[in-house]
Each structure stands twice: as C-alpha cells, then as structure tokens.
CSV table of C-alpha atoms in Angstrom, one decimal:
chain,number,residue,atom,x,y,z
A,1,ASP,CA,-14.0,4.9,13.9
A,2,THR,CA,-10.6,6.5,14.0
A,3,GLY,CA,-9.1,4.9,10.8
A,4,VAL,CA,-8.6,6.5,7.4
A,5,SER,CA,-11.8,7.2,5.7
A,6,GLN,CA,-12.5,7.9,2.0
A,7,ASN,CA,-15.5,9.2,0.1
A,8,PRO,CA,-17.2,8.2,-2.0
A,9,ARG,CA,-16.5,4.5,-1.9
A,10,HIS,CA,-17.7,4.1,-5.5
A,11,LYS,CA,-17.9,6.5,-8.4
A,12,ILE,CA,-19.2,5.9,-11.9
A,13,THR,CA,-18.6,8.6,-14.4
A,14,LYS,CA,-18.7,9.2,-18.1
A,15,ARG,CA,-15.5,9.8,-20.0
A,16,GLY,CA,-14.6,13.5,-20.1
A,17,GLN,CA,-16.2,14.3,-16.7
A,18,ASN,CA,-14.3,15.6,-13.7
A,19,VAL,CA,-14.3,13.7,-10.4
A,20,THR,CA,-13.1,14.5,-6.9
A,21,PHE,CA,-12.3,12.1,-4.1
A,22,ARG,CA,-11.8,12.9,-0.5
A,23,CYS,CA,-9.5,11.3,2.1
A,24,ASP,CA,-9.7,11.9,5.9
A,25,PRO,CA,-6.5,10.6,7.5
A,26,ILE,CA,-6.0,9.4,11.1
A,27,SER,CA,-6.2,12.7,13.0
A,28,GLU,CA,-2.7,12.8,14.5
A,29,HIS,CA,-1.0,11.7,11.2
A,30,ASN,CA,1.0,14.4,9.4
A,31,ARG,CA,1.8,12.4,6.3
A,32,LEU,CA,-0.7,11.5,3.6
A,33,TYR,CA,-0.3,9.4,0.5
A,34,TRP,CA,-2.4,8.6,-2.5
A,35,TYR,CA,-2.0,5.4,-4.4
A,36,ARG,CA,-3.8,3.8,-7.4
A,37,GLN,CA,-4.5,0.1,-7.7
A,38,THR,CA,-5.7,-1.6,-10.9
A,39,LEU,CA,-7.1,-5.1,-11.0
A,40,GLY,CA,-4.6,-7.8,-10.3
A,41,GLN,CA,-1.8,-5.3,-9.4
A,42,GLY,CA,-0.4,-3.9,-6.2
A,43,PRO,CA,-1.0,-0.2,-5.4
A,44,GLU,CA,1.2,2.3,-7.2
A,45,PHE,CA,2.3,5.6,-5.5
A,46,LEU,CA,0.8,8.8,-6.9
A,47,THR,CA,1.7,11.6,-4.5
A,48,TYR,CA,2.6,12.5,-0.9
A,49,PHE,CA,1.9,15.3,1.5
A,50,GLN,CA,3.7,16.3,4.6
A,51,ASN,CA,1.2,18.4,6.4
A,52,GLU,CA,-0.2,20.7,3.7
A,53,ALA,CA,2.9,20.6,1.5
A,54,GLN,CA,2.9,18.3,-1.5
A,55,LEU,CA,6.4,17.0,-1.6
A,56,GLU,CA,6.4,14.1,-4.0
A,57,LYS,CA,4.6,13.4,-7.2
A,58,SER,CA,4.9,10.2,-9.3
A,59,ARG,CA,5.2,10.5,-13.1
A,60,LEU,CA,1.9,8.5,-13.1
A,61,LEU,CA,0.2,11.7,-12.0
A,62,SER,CA,-0.5,13.4,-15.3
A,63,ASP,CA,-1.6,17.0,-15.7
A,64,ARG,CA,-5.2,15.9,-15.4
A,65,PHE,CA,-4.6,14.9,-11.8
A,66,SER,CA,-4.4,17.4,-8.9
A,67,ALA,CA,-4.2,16.8,-5.2
A,68,GLU,CA,-4.6,19.2,-2.3
A,69,ARG,CA,-4.4,19.1,1.4
A,70,PRO,CA,-5.3,22.7,2.3
A,71,LYS,CA,-5.1,22.7,6.0
A,72,GLY,CA,-2.9,19.7,6.6
A,73,SER,CA,-5.9,17.5,7.5
A,74,PHE,CA,-8.1,16.0,4.8
A,75,SER,CA,-7.0,15.7,1.2
A,76,THR,CA,-8.7,15.8,-2.2
A,77,LEU,CA,-7.7,14.1,-5.4
A,78,GLU,CA,-9.3,15.5,-8.6
A,79,ILE,CA,-9.2,14.0,-12.0
A,80,GLN,CA,-10.2,16.2,-14.9
A,81,ARG,CA,-11.4,15.0,-18.2
A,82,THR,CA,-11.5,11.4,-17.1
A,83,GLU,CA,-10.4,8.6,-19.4
A,84,GLN,CA,-11.3,4.9,-19.4
A,85,GLY,CA,-7.7,4.2,-18.3
A,86,ASP,CA,-8.4,6.1,-15.1
A,87,SER,CA,-10.7,3.3,-13.9
A,88,ALA,CA,-9.0,2.0,-10.8
A,89,MET,CA,-9.2,1.9,-7.0
A,90,TYR,CA,-7.8,5.1,-5.5
A,91,LEU,CA,-6.3,4.5,-2.1
A,92,CYS,CA,-5.3,7.0,0.6
A,93,ALA,CA,-2.9,6.2,3.4
A,94,SER,CA,-1.6,8.2,6.3
A,95,SER,CA,1.3,7.8,8.7
A,96,LEU,CA,3.1,9.6,11.5
A,97,ALA,CA,6.5,11.0,10.8
A,98,ALA,CA,9.3,10.0,13.2
A,99,ALA,CA,12.9,11.0,13.5
A,100,SER,CA,13.8,7.6,12.0
A,101,GLY,CA,11.4,8.0,9.1
A,102,ASP,CA,7.8,7.0,8.6
A,103,TYR,CA,5.9,4.7,10.8
A,104,GLU,CA,3.8,2.3,8.9
A,105,GLN,CA,1.1,3.6,6.6
A,106,TYR,CA,-2.5,2.9,7.3
A,107,PHE,CA,-4.8,2.6,4.4
A,108,GLY,CA,-8.4,3.7,3.8
A,109,PRO,CA,-11.0,1.5,2.1
A,110,GLY,CA,-10.4,3.2,-1.2
A,111,THR,CA,-12.6,4.8,-3.9
A,112,ARG,CA,-13.4,2.6,-6.8
A,113,LEU,CA,-13.7,4.7,-10.0
A,114,THR,CA,-15.3,3.4,-13.1
A,115,VAL,CA,-15.1,5.5,-16.3
A,116,THR,CA,-17.6,4.5,-18.9
B,1,ALA,CA,15.5,1.2,-8.8
B,2,GLN,CA,13.2,-0.5,-6.4
B,3,LYS,CA,11.5,-3.7,-7.3
B,4,VAL,CA,9.4,-6.3,-5.4
B,5,THR,CA,8.7,-9.7,-6.8
B,6,GLN,CA,6.1,-12.0,-5.6
B,7,ALA,CA,6.4,-15.0,-7.9
B,8,GLN,CA,3.5,-16.9,-6.5
B,9,THR,CA,0.3,-15.5,-8.1
B,10,GLU,CA,-2.1,-17.8,-6.4
B,11,ILE,CA,-1.8,-20.4,-3.7
B,12,SER,CA,-4.5,-22.8,-2.4
B,13,VAL,CA,-4.1,-24.7,0.8
B,14,VAL,CA,-6.4,-26.8,2.9
B,15,GLU,CA,-7.3,-25.4,6.3
B,16,LYS,CA,-4.7,-26.1,9.0
B,17,GLU,CA,-1.8,-26.5,6.5
B,18,ASP,CA,1.2,-24.2,6.8
B,19,VAL,CA,1.9,-21.9,3.9
B,20,THR,CA,4.8,-19.6,3.0
B,21,LEU,CA,4.5,-16.6,0.8
B,22,ASP,CA,7.7,-15.5,-1.0
B,23,CYS,CA,8.9,-12.0,-1.5
B,24,VAL,CA,12.2,-11.0,-3.2
B,25,TYR,CA,13.2,-7.3,-3.4
B,26,GLU,CA,15.7,-5.2,-5.2
B,27,THR,CA,17.1,-1.9,-3.9
B,28,ARG,CA,20.4,0.0,-4.1
B,29,ASP,CA,19.8,1.7,-0.8
B,30,THR,CA,21.3,0.5,2.4
B,31,THR,CA,18.5,1.9,4.5
B,32,TYR,CA,15.1,0.6,3.6
B,33,TYR,CA,11.9,-0.9,5.1
B,34,LEU,CA,10.0,-4.0,4.2
B,35,PHE,CA,6.3,-4.5,4.8
B,36,TRP,CA,3.6,-7.1,4.4
B,37,TYR,CA,0.0,-6.0,4.0
B,38,LYS,CA,-3.2,-8.1,3.7
B,39,GLN,CA,-6.0,-7.2,1.4
B,40,PRO,CA,-9.2,-9.2,2.2
B,41,PRO,CA,-12.1,-9.4,-0.1
B,42,SER,CA,-13.5,-6.2,1.4
B,43,GLY,CA,-10.6,-4.4,-0.2
B,44,GLU,CA,-9.0,-2.5,2.6
B,45,LEU,CA,-5.2,-3.0,3.0
B,46,VAL,CA,-4.3,-4.2,6.5
B,47,PHE,CA,-0.8,-3.6,7.9
B,48,LEU,CA,0.8,-6.7,9.2
B,49,ILE,CA,4.5,-6.0,9.8
B,50,ARG,CA,7.3,-3.5,9.1
B,51,ARG,CA,11.0,-4.5,9.2
B,52,ASN,CA,14.0,-2.2,8.7
B,53,SER,CA,17.0,-3.2,6.8
B,54,PHE,CA,19.2,-3.3,9.9
B,55,ASP,CA,17.1,-5.8,11.7
B,56,GLU,CA,17.4,-9.3,10.4
B,57,GLN,CA,15.8,-11.1,13.3
B,58,ASN,CA,12.9,-13.2,12.4
B,59,GLU,CA,9.6,-12.3,14.0
B,60,ILE,CA,6.7,-14.4,15.2
B,61,SER,CA,3.2,-13.0,15.9
B,62,GLY,CA,0.7,-15.7,16.7
B,63,ARG,CA,0.3,-17.9,13.7
B,64,TYR,CA,2.3,-15.5,11.5
B,65,SER,CA,6.1,-15.5,11.2
B,66,TRP,CA,8.5,-13.6,8.9
B,67,ASN,CA,11.9,-14.6,7.7
B,68,PHE,CA,14.2,-11.7,6.5
B,69,GLN,CA,17.4,-12.6,4.8
B,70,LYS,CA,19.5,-9.8,3.3
B,71,SER,CA,21.9,-12.2,1.7
B,72,THR,CA,19.1,-13.4,-0.6
B,73,SER,CA,17.1,-10.2,-0.6
B,74,SER,CA,14.1,-12.1,0.7
B,75,PHE,CA,11.4,-11.3,3.2
B,76,ASN,CA,9.1,-14.4,3.3
B,77,PHE,CA,5.9,-14.7,5.3
B,78,THR,CA,4.6,-18.0,6.8
B,79,ILE,CA,1.2,-18.7,8.1
B,80,THR,CA,1.0,-21.6,10.4
B,81,ALA,CA,-2.2,-23.7,10.7
B,82,SER,CA,-4.0,-21.6,8.1
B,83,GLN,CA,-7.6,-20.7,8.6
B,84,VAL,CA,-10.4,-19.7,6.2
B,85,VAL,CA,-10.2,-16.1,7.4
B,86,ASP,CA,-6.6,-16.0,6.1
B,87,SER,CA,-8.0,-16.0,2.6
B,88,ALA,CA,-6.9,-12.7,1.0
B,89,VAL,CA,-4.3,-11.2,-1.3
B,90,TYR,CA,-1.1,-10.5,0.5
B,91,PHE,CA,1.3,-7.8,-0.7
B,92,CYS,CA,4.9,-7.4,0.1
B,93,ALA,CA,6.2,-3.8,-0.1
B,94,LEU,CA,9.5,-1.9,0.0
B,95,SER,CA,10.2,1.7,1.0
B,96,GLU,CA,13.2,3.8,1.0
B,97,ALA,CA,13.8,7.0,2.9
B,98,LEU,CA,13.9,9.9,0.6
B,99,GLU,CA,15.3,13.4,1.2
B,100,THR,CA,11.7,14.8,1.4
B,101,GLY,CA,11.0,12.4,4.2
B,102,ALA,CA,8.6,10.4,2.0
B,103,ASN,CA,8.6,6.7,2.3
B,104,ASN,CA,6.7,5.7,-0.8
B,105,LEU,CA,5.8,2.1,-0.8
B,106,PHE,CA,6.6,-0.1,-3.8
B,107,PHE,CA,4.3,-3.0,-3.8
B,108,GLY,CA,4.7,-6.4,-5.4
B,109,THR,CA,1.8,-7.8,-7.5
B,110,GLY,CA,0.5,-9.8,-4.6
B,111,THR,CA,-0.2,-13.4,-3.8
B,112,ARG,CA,-3.8,-14.6,-3.6
B,113,LEU,CA,-4.2,-17.1,-0.8
B,114,THR,CA,-7.2,-19.3,-0.7
B,115,VAL,CA,-7.7,-21.5,2.3
B,116,ILE,CA,-10.1,-24.4,1.6
B,117,PRO,CA,-12.2,-25.6,4.6
C-alpha cells in the first residue's frame, strides 16, 4: 500500500491526557498537511510542512497542539491536556510540490479521537 | 477570505437518475484551485478532480462531469446514471497559493448523497 497511512485509527482517552498521532505520507511527497474534521463538517486546516519545516499554522492550533516532521518524512501531531472539544477526526494529507503550486492532496484514513 | 458553500445538505436519488451537486465559492485571489473530494462511509477522502482558475473548460470523466463558471463562482458536479456505490459525502474545496507555497484547502460542509437501489 503506497497511500497515506495514519496510526492509530481510533483513540479513546480521558480528559487531561496527552495523545500523539502519526502520519506516514506518500514517500515522494514533500508537503504534508494536518486537518481536523468534526461531525457534519468539512475538514479544517491545522498546519502544513514543506519537508521538515512547519510553514503554516492555523489559529485553530492552540498551544496544546504541536506537530513535527523531524526528517521530512513521517509527522506526528500531539495534543496535550486533551479536552472534550478535541474529539474529532484528525486527517493527514500529502502532496508533491510543483513549480505551479501543489498537486492534489491525498488523504489518509484519519485518526478518530474521542475524549471522555 | 475564502469560503465554500454547499447549500445541499442531503440529496437522495433513485439509482440510474442523474444528480448535480452544487458548489459556490468566494475568493479575492485571481489564482486559485477548486477540488471535489468523495468521502465514502469508510471515511477516507478520495480525490476526484482539481481545476485551476484559468481553466474554465468543463470536464467529463466517465459518469462524472464538472461545470466551472467563474461568472457565477460555481463549480458544480454531476453524476450521470447514479449507482449505489456513489453514496457518500461529497466535498467541494478551494485553495489559494500562499507565499509559503502552502495550498491549504478550504472545504464546504459537504453534500450527503444517497442512491437508493
């Protein structure tokens, strides 16, 4: 399987706990995006990496959220001191940069977080 | 500011009927991209099409066709002879090229299509 993969697929945690999600993009893709999707809504942009550099962060990304892409390959998204409002599907997407901009973004299956 | 409106929350059609999903967008940029994604019950977003703002030609791919009209800021999606496997939530999205090179996608709220056998 050469698509975008995400782990875990589901995570249930208690309020106040920390959680970390992993995304493995398509291997030749140099751009990686994180989105959040709540029930009945479209995905919302959280942050973006070009190789290992985090170049864009949405104001949705509070101080409790941190993302890394240490070697320009896989990425992790950590949420500290989780709150019930963090319950959502967290989606990762990757794309290949071109002179004219991005090619289309390919999405992973997502990690569904439930905070109890 | 960018905005994507999908006014149709849910649509039900009987198999083999044609169906059109509407998408209206707002942007102040002259260079932008429009997308359609499909999200089946399994949850994974599947890319369907990308169109840049300079290309208003309509496109057909099998049973799928797209109508892009800049004059009305619309990018509508038609499925011909719908099938049960077309049942999914369909998202229209807009992106603008930013200085950092990012092309963040701004999604509409989606249209849930149910095809009844």
